[in-house]
Tab-separated table of C-alpha atoms in Angstrom:
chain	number	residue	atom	x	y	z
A	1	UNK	CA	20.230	13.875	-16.084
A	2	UNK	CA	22.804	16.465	-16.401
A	3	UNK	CA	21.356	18.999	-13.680
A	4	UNK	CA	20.892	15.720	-10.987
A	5	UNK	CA	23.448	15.967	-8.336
A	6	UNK	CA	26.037	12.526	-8.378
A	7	UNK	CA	24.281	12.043	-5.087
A	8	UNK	CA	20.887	12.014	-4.913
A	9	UNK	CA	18.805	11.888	-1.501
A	10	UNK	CA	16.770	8.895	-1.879
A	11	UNK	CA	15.496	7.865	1.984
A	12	UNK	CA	14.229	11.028	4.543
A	13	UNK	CA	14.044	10.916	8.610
A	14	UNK	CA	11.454	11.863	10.731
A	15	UNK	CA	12.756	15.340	10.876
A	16	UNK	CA	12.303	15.714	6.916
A	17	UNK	CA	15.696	15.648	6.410
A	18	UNK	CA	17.864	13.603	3.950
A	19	UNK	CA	19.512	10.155	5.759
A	20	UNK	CA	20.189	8.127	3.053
A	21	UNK	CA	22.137	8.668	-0.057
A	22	UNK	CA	22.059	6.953	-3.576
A	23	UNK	CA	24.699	7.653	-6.774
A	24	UNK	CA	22.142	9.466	-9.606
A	25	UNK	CA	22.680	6.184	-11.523
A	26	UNK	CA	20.566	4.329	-8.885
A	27	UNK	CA	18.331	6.909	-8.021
A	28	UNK	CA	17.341	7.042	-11.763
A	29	UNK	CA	17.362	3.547	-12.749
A	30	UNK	CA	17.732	1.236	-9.716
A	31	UNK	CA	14.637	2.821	-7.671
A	32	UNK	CA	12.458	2.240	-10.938
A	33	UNK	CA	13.750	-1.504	-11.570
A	34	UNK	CA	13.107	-2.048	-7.869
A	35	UNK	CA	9.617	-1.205	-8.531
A	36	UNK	CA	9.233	-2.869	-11.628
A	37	UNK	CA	10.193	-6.184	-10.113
A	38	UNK	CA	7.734	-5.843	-6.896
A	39	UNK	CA	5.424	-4.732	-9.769
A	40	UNK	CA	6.433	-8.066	-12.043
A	41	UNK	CA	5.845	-10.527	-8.896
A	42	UNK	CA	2.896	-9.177	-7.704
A	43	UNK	CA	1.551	-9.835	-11.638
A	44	UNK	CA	3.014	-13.325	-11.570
A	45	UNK	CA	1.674	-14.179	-7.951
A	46	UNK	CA	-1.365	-13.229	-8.931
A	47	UNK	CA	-1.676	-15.008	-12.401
A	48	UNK	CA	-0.252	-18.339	-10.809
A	49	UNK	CA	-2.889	-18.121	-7.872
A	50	UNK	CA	-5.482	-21.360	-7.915
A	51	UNK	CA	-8.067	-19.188	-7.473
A	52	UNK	CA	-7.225	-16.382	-9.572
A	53	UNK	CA	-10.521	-16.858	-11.717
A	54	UNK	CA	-12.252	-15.236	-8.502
A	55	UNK	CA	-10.399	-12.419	-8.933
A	56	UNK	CA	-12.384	-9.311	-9.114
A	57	UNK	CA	-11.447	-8.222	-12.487
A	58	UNK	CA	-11.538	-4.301	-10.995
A	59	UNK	CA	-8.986	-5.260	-8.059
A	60	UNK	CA	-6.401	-6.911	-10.253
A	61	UNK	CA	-6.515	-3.811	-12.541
A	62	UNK	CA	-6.030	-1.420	-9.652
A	63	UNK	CA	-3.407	-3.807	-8.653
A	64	UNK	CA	-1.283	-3.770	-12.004
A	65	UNK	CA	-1.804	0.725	-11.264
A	66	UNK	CA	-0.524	0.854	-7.698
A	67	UNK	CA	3.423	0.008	-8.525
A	68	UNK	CA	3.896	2.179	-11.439
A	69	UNK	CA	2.157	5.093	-9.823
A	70	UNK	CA	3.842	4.625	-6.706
A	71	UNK	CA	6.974	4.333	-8.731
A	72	UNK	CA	6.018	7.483	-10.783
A	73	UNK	CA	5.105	9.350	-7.449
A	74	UNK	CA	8.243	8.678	-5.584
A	75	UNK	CA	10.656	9.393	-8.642
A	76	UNK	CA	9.051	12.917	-9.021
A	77	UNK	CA	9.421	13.704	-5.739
A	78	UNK	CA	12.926	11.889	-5.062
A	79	UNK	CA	14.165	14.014	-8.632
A	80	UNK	CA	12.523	17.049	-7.395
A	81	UNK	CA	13.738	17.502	-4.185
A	82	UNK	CA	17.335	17.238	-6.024
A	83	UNK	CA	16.644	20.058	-8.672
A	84	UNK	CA	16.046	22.432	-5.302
A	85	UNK	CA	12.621	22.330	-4.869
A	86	UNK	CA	10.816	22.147	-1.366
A	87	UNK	CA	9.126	19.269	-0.284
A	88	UNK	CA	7.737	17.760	2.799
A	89	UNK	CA	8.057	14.197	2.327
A	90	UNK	CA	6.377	13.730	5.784
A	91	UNK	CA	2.565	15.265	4.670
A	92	UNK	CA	3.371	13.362	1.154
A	93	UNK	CA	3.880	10.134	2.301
A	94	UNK	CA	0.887	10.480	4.523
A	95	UNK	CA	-0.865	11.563	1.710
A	96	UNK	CA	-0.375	8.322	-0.560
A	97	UNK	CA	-0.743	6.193	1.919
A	98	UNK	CA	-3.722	7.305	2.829
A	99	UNK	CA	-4.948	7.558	-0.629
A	100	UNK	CA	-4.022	3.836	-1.179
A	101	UNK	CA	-5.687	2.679	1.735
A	102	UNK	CA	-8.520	4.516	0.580
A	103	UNK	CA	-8.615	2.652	-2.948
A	104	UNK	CA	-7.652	-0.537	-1.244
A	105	UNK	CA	-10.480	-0.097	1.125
A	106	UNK	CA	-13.056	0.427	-1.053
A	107	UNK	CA	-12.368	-2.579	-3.455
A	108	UNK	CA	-11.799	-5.441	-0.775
A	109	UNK	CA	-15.358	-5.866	0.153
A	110	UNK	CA	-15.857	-7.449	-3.325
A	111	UNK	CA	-12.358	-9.638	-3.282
A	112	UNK	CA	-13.008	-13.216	-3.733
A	113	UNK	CA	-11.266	-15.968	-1.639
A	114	UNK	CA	-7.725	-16.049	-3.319
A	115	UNK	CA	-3.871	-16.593	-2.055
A	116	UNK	CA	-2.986	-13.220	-2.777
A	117	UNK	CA	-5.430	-10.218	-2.432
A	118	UNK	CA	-7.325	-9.447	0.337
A	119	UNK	CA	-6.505	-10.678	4.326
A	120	UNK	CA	-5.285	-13.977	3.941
A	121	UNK	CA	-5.090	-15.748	7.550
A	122	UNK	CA	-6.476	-19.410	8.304
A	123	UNK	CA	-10.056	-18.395	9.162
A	124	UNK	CA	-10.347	-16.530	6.194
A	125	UNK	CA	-9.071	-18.780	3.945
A	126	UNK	CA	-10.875	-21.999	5.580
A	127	UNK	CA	-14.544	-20.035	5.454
A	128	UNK	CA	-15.899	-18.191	2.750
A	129	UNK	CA	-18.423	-16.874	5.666
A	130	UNK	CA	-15.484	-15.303	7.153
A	131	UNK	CA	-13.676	-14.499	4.039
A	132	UNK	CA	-16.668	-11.932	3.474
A	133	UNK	CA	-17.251	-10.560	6.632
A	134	UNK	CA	-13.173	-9.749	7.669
A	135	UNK	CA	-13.358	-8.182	4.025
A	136	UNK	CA	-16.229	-6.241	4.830
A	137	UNK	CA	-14.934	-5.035	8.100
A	138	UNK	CA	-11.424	-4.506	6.924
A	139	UNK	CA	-12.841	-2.590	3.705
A	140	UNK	CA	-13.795	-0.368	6.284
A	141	UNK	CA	-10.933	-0.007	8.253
A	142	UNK	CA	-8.847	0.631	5.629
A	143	UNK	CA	-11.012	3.235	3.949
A	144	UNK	CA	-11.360	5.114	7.845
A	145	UNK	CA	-7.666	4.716	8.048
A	146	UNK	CA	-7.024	6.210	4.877
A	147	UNK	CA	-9.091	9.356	5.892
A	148	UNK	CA	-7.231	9.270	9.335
A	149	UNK	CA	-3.671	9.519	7.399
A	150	UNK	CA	-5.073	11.969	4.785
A	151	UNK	CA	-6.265	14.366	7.718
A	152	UNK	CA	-3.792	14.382	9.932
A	153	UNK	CA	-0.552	14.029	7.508
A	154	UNK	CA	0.060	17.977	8.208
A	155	UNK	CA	0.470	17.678	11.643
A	156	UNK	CA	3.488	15.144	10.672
A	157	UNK	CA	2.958	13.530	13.945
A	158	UNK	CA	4.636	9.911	12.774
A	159	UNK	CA	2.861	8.008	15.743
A	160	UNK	CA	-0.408	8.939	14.097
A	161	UNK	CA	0.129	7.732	10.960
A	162	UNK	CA	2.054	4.535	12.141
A	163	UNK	CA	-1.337	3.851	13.921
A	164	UNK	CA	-3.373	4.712	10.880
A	165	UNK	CA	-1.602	2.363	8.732
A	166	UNK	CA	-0.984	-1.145	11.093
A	167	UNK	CA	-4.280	-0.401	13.533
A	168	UNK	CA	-6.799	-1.116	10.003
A	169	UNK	CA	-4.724	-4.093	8.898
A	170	UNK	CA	-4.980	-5.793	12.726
A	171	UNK	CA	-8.395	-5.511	13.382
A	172	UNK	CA	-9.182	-7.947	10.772
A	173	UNK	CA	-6.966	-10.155	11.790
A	174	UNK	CA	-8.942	-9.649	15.021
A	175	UNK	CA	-12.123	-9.689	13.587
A	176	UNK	CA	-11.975	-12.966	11.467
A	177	UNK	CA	-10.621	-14.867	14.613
A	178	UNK	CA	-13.298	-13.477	16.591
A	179	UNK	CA	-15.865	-14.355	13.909
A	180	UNK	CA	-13.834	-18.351	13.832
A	181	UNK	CA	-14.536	-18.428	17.705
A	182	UNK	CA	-18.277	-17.503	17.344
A	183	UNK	CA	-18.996	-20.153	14.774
């Protein structure tokens, strides 16, 4: 506490820089509470879900892992790069993105229909067929993504790893309407 600056860089440009500026007090306590609540009402959402009995017991527990170790991720690096040392938050970010996508990836091929894990759009939700198929496909995309963001993160090119991250969530939007039209 005592060797964190009063004002800590908490957001970074595209040019690795600092752009956004929190008091230590925040940085320290508000980013963690942030997290905590995203963590508490993704928890809650899931617990009050209809179908939450189809639930892949595996997915909700890497579910209840991904705030906290996001949280405990970015707080290392956010405290870090106060005390002085170097990091490029660019290649990092890419990095656990690209890491999530690649957990994500390979656990929403065996998601149950639900109203809050997986891709939930009309066709998917109105047809188990489809359901399984977009999750198969977008298991896929996400886990090809993943490697995409991992790979290329050191080139820091931010157009790459935009496309990395929204191309292998719209394809199965794609895919399950295609897959509604053909049935």
């Amino acid at each position: 506490w005592n060797q964190l600056p009063d004002s800590v860089a908490t957001h970074f440009g595209l040019n690795n820089q600092p752009d956004g500026y929190s008091s230590k007090a925040f940085a320290v306590f508000g980013l963690p509470l942030i997290l905590l609540a995203v963590h508490l009402v993704c928890v809650v959402a899931t617990n009050i879900d209809p179908k939450s009995k189809d639930i892949n017991k595996k997915i909700f527990r890497v579910l209840l892992w991904i705030c906290p170790l996001v949280s405990l991720f970015v707080s290392t690096v956010i405290y870090g790069y106060s005390l002085g040392y170097d990091f490029d938050m660019s290649y990092l970010c890419g990095i656990l993105i690209g890491v999530l996508y690649l957990v994500l990836g390979n656990f929403l091929p065996t998601v149950k229909p639900n109203y809050t894990i997986g891709f939930r759009i009309p066709w998917t939700l109105n047809d188990p067929d489809n359901w399984y198929h977009t999750h198969r496909f977008g298991g896929k995309c996400m886990v090809i993504g993943g490697i995409i963001m991992i790979l290329t993160s050191p080139l820091q090119n931010m157009w790459i790893l935009l496309a990395a991250a929204i191309v292998p969530c719209l394809l199965p939007a794609i895919y399950s309407y295609l897959y509604y039209r053909k049935s």
